[in-house]
Short mmCIF file of C-alpha atoms and ligand atoms in Angstrom, two decimals:
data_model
loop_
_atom_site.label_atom_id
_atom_site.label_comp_id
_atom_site.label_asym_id
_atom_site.label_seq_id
_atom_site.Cartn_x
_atom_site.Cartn_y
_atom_site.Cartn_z
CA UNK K 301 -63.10 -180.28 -17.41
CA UNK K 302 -61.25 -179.59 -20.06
CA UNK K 303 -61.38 -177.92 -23.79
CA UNK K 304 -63.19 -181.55 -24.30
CA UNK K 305 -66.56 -180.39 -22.17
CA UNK K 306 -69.20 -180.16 -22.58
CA UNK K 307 -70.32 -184.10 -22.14
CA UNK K 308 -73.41 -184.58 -23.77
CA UNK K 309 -75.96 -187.30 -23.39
CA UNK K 310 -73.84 -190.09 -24.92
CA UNK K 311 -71.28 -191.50 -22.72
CA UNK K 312 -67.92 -190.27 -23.41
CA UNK K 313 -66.66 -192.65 -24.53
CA UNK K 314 -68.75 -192.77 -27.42
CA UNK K 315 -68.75 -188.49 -27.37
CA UNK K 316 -64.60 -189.22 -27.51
CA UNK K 317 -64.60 -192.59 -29.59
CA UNK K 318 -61.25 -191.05 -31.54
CA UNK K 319 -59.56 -190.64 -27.67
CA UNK K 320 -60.62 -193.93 -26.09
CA UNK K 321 -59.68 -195.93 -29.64
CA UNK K 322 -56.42 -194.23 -29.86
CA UNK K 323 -53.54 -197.27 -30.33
CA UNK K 324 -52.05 -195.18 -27.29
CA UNK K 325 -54.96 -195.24 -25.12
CA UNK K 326 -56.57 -198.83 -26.09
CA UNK K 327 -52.86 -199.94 -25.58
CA UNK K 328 -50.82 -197.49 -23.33
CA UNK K 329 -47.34 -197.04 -24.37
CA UNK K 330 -44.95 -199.82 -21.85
CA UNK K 331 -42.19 -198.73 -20.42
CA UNK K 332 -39.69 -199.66 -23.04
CA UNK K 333 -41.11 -196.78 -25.63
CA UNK K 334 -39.77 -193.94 -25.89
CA UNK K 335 -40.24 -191.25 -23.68
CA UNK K 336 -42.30 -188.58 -25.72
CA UNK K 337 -44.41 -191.96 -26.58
CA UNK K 338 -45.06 -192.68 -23.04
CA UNK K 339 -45.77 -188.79 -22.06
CA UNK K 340 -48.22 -188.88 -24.57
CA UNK K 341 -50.12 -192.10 -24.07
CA UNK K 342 -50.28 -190.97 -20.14
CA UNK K 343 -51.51 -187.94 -21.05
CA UNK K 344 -54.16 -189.45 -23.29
CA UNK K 345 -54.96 -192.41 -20.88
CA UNK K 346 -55.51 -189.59 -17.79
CA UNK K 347 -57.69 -187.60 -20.21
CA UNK K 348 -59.90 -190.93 -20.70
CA UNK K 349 -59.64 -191.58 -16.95
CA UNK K 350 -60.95 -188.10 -16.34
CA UNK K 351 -64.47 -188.61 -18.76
CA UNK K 352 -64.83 -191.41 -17.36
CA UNK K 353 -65.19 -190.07 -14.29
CA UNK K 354 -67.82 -187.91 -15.32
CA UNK K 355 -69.45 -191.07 -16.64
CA UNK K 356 -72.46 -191.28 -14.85
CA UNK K 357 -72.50 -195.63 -15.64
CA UNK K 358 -68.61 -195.66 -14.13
CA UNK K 359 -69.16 -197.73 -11.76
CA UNK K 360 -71.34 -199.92 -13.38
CA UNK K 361 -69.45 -199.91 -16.44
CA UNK K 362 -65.94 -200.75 -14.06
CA UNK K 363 -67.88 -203.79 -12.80
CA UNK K 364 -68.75 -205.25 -15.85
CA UNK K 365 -65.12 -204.95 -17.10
CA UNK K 366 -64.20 -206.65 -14.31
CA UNK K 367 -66.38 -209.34 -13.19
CA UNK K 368 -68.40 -209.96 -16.30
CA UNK K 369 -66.57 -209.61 -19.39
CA UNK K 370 -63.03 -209.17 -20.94
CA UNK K 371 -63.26 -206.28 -23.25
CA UNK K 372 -60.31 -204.54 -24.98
CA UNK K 373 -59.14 -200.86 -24.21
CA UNK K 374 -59.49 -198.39 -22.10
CA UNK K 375 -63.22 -199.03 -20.43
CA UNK K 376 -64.74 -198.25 -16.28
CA UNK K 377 -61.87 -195.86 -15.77
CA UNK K 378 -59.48 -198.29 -16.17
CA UNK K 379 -56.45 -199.79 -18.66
CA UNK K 380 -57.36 -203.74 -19.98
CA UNK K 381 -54.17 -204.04 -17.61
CA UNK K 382 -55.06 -202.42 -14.49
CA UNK K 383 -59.06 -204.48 -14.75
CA UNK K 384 -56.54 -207.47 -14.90
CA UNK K 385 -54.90 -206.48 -11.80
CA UNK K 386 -57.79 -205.77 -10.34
CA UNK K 387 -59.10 -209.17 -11.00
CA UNK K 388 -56.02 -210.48 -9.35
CA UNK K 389 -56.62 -208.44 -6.23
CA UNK K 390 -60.22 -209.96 -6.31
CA UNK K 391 -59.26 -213.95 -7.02
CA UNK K 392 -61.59 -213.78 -9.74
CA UNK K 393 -60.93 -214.84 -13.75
CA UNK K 394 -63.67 -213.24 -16.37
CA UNK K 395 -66.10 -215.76 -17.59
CA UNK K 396 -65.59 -216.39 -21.81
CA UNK K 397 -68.89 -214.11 -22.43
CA UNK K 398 -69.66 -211.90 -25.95
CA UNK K 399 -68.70 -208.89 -24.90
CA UNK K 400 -69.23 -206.48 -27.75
CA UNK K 401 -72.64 -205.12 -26.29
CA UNK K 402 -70.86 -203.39 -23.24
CA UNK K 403 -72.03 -199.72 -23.12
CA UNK K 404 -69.99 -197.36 -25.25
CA UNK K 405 -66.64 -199.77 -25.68
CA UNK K 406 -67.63 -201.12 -29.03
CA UNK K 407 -69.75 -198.25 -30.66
CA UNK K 408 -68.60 -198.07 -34.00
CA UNK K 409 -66.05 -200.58 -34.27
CA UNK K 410 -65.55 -203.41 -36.48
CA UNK K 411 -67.23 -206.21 -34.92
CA UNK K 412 -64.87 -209.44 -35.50
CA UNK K 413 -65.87 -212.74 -35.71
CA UNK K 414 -64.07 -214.60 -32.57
CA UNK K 415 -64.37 -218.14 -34.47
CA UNK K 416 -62.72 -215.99 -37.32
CA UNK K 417 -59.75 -215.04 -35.15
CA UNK K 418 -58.73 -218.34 -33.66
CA UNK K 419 -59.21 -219.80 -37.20
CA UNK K 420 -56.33 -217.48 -38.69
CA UNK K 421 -54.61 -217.96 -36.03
CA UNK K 422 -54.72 -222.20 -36.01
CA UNK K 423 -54.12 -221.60 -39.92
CA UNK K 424 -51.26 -219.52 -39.43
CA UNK K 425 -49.48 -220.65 -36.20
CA UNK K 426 -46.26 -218.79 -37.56
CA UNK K 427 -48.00 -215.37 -38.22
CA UNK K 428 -47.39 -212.47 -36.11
CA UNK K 429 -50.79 -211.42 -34.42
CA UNK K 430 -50.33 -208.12 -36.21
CA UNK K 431 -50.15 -209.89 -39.61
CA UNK K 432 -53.76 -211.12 -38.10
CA UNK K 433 -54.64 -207.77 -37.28
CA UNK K 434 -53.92 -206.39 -40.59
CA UNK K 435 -55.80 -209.60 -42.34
CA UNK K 436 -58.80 -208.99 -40.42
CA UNK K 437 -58.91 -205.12 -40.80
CA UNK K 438 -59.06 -204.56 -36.99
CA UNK K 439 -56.67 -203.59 -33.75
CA UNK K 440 -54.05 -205.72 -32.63
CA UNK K 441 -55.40 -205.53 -29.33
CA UNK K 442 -58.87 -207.04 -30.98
CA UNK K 443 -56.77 -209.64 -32.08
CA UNK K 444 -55.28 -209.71 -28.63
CA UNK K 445 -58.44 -209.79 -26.85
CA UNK K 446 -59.62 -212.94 -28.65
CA UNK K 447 -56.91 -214.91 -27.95
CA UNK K 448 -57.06 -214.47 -24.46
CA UNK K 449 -60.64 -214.81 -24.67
CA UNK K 450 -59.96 -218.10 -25.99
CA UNK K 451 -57.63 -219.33 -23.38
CA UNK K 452 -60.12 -218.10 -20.47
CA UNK K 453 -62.78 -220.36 -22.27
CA UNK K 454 -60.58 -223.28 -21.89
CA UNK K 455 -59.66 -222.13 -18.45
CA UNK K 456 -63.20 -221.59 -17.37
CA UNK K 457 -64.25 -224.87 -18.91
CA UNK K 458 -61.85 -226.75 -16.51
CA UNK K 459 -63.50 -225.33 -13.33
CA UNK K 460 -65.64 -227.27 -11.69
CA UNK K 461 -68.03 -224.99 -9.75
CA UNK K 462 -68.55 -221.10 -10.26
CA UNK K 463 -66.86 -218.68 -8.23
CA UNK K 464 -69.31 -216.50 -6.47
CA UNK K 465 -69.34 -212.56 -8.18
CA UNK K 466 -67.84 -209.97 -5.78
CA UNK K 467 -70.01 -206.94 -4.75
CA UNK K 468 -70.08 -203.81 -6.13
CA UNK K 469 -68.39 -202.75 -3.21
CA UNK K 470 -65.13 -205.18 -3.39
CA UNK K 471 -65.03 -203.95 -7.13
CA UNK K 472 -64.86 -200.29 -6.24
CA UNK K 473 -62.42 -200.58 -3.67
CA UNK K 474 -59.38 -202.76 -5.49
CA UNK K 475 -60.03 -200.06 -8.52
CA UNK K 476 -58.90 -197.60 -5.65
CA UNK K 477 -56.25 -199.55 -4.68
CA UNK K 478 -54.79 -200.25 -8.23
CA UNK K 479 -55.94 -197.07 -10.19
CA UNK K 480 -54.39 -193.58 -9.17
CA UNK K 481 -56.22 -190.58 -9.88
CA UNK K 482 -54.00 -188.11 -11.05
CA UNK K 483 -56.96 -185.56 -10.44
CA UNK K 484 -58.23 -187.00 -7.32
CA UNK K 485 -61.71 -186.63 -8.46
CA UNK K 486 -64.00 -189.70 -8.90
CA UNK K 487 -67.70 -188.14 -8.40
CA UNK K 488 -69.27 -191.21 -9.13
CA UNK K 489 -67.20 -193.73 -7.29
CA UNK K 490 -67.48 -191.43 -3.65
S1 SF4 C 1943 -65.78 -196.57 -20.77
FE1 SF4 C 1943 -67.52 -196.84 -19.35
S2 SF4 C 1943 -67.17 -195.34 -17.70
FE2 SF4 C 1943 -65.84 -194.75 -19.43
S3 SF4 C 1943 -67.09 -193.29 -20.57
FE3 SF4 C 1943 -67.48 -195.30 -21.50
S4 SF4 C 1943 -69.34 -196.11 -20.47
FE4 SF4 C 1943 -68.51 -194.41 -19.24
#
């Protein structure tokens, strides 16, 4: 561990809410940043990869990012962008659920309305969704989660029967395939 130990009995996530809701870490830095802004939001992002694998709920909380709702951030070990490719290696799209309950992701965070967000947004086809952001006092990437909350809704609406959920197992092993562990250490997903 590091100068951030000792975990207590909250998850660390919520122990390290200022880590995992850092811009850099809820949205890691793409490659078209600059460099020291892409060293840092790596650094960060492997720091929240690291608690969470001292999570003892990883790989429950990794499956429910997955398979059972679309939440924002960093969450299960994992970037919003590497659960989407993860999904992809699976054939599966998230069901439109109300995901701010999930364990730890939303703990003390502005909870915004989702009818709220597409309204703006409907209102104000020409505004940026940071001008939305800003409007609605939250993240961008809360604005950003909506949205594509919103088309999987429509999506999900148009299938005809429900896919069924992969295991547990199926879930661990494309997080293996599309996460890298920069410490090689994943106690709870052995
Ligand atoms: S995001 Fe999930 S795995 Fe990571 S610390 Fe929070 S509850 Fe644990």
């Amino acid at each position: 561990m590091t100068a951030m130990s000792p975990i207590g009995s909250r998850t660390p996530c919520v122990e390290f809410a200022a880590l995992f809701q850092h811009r850099l870490v809820e949205d890691p830095a793409p490659a078209s940043a600059p460099v020291e802004m892409r060293r840092r939001s790596l650094m960060m992002t492997r720091k929240a990869q690291h608690l969470c694998t001292q999570c003892p709920v990883m790989a429950q909380c990794l499956y429910d990012a997955v398979v059972r709702f679309d939440v924002a951030g960093y969450a299960g070990g994992a970037t919003a962008k590497q659960r989407a490719e993860i999904r992809v290696r699976l054939g599966i799209r998230v069901a439109y659920e109300n995901f701010g309950s999930m364990a730890g992701v939303a703990a003390g965070r502005r909870q915004v309305d989702h009818d709220e967000v597409l309204r703006l947004h409907n209102a104000n086809p020409e505004a940026s969704l940071e001008t939305i952001a800003v409007r609605l006092g939250c993240s961008l990437s809360t604005v950003k989660r909506h949205m594509r909350q919103a088309r999987m809704a429509a999506a999900v609406a148009e299938r005809a029967a429900p896919e069924p959920l992969p295991e547990m197992a199926e879930v661990l092993t494309a997080y293996r395939a599309i996460v890298t562990d920069p410490d090689d250490r994943r106690p709870y997903l052995a």
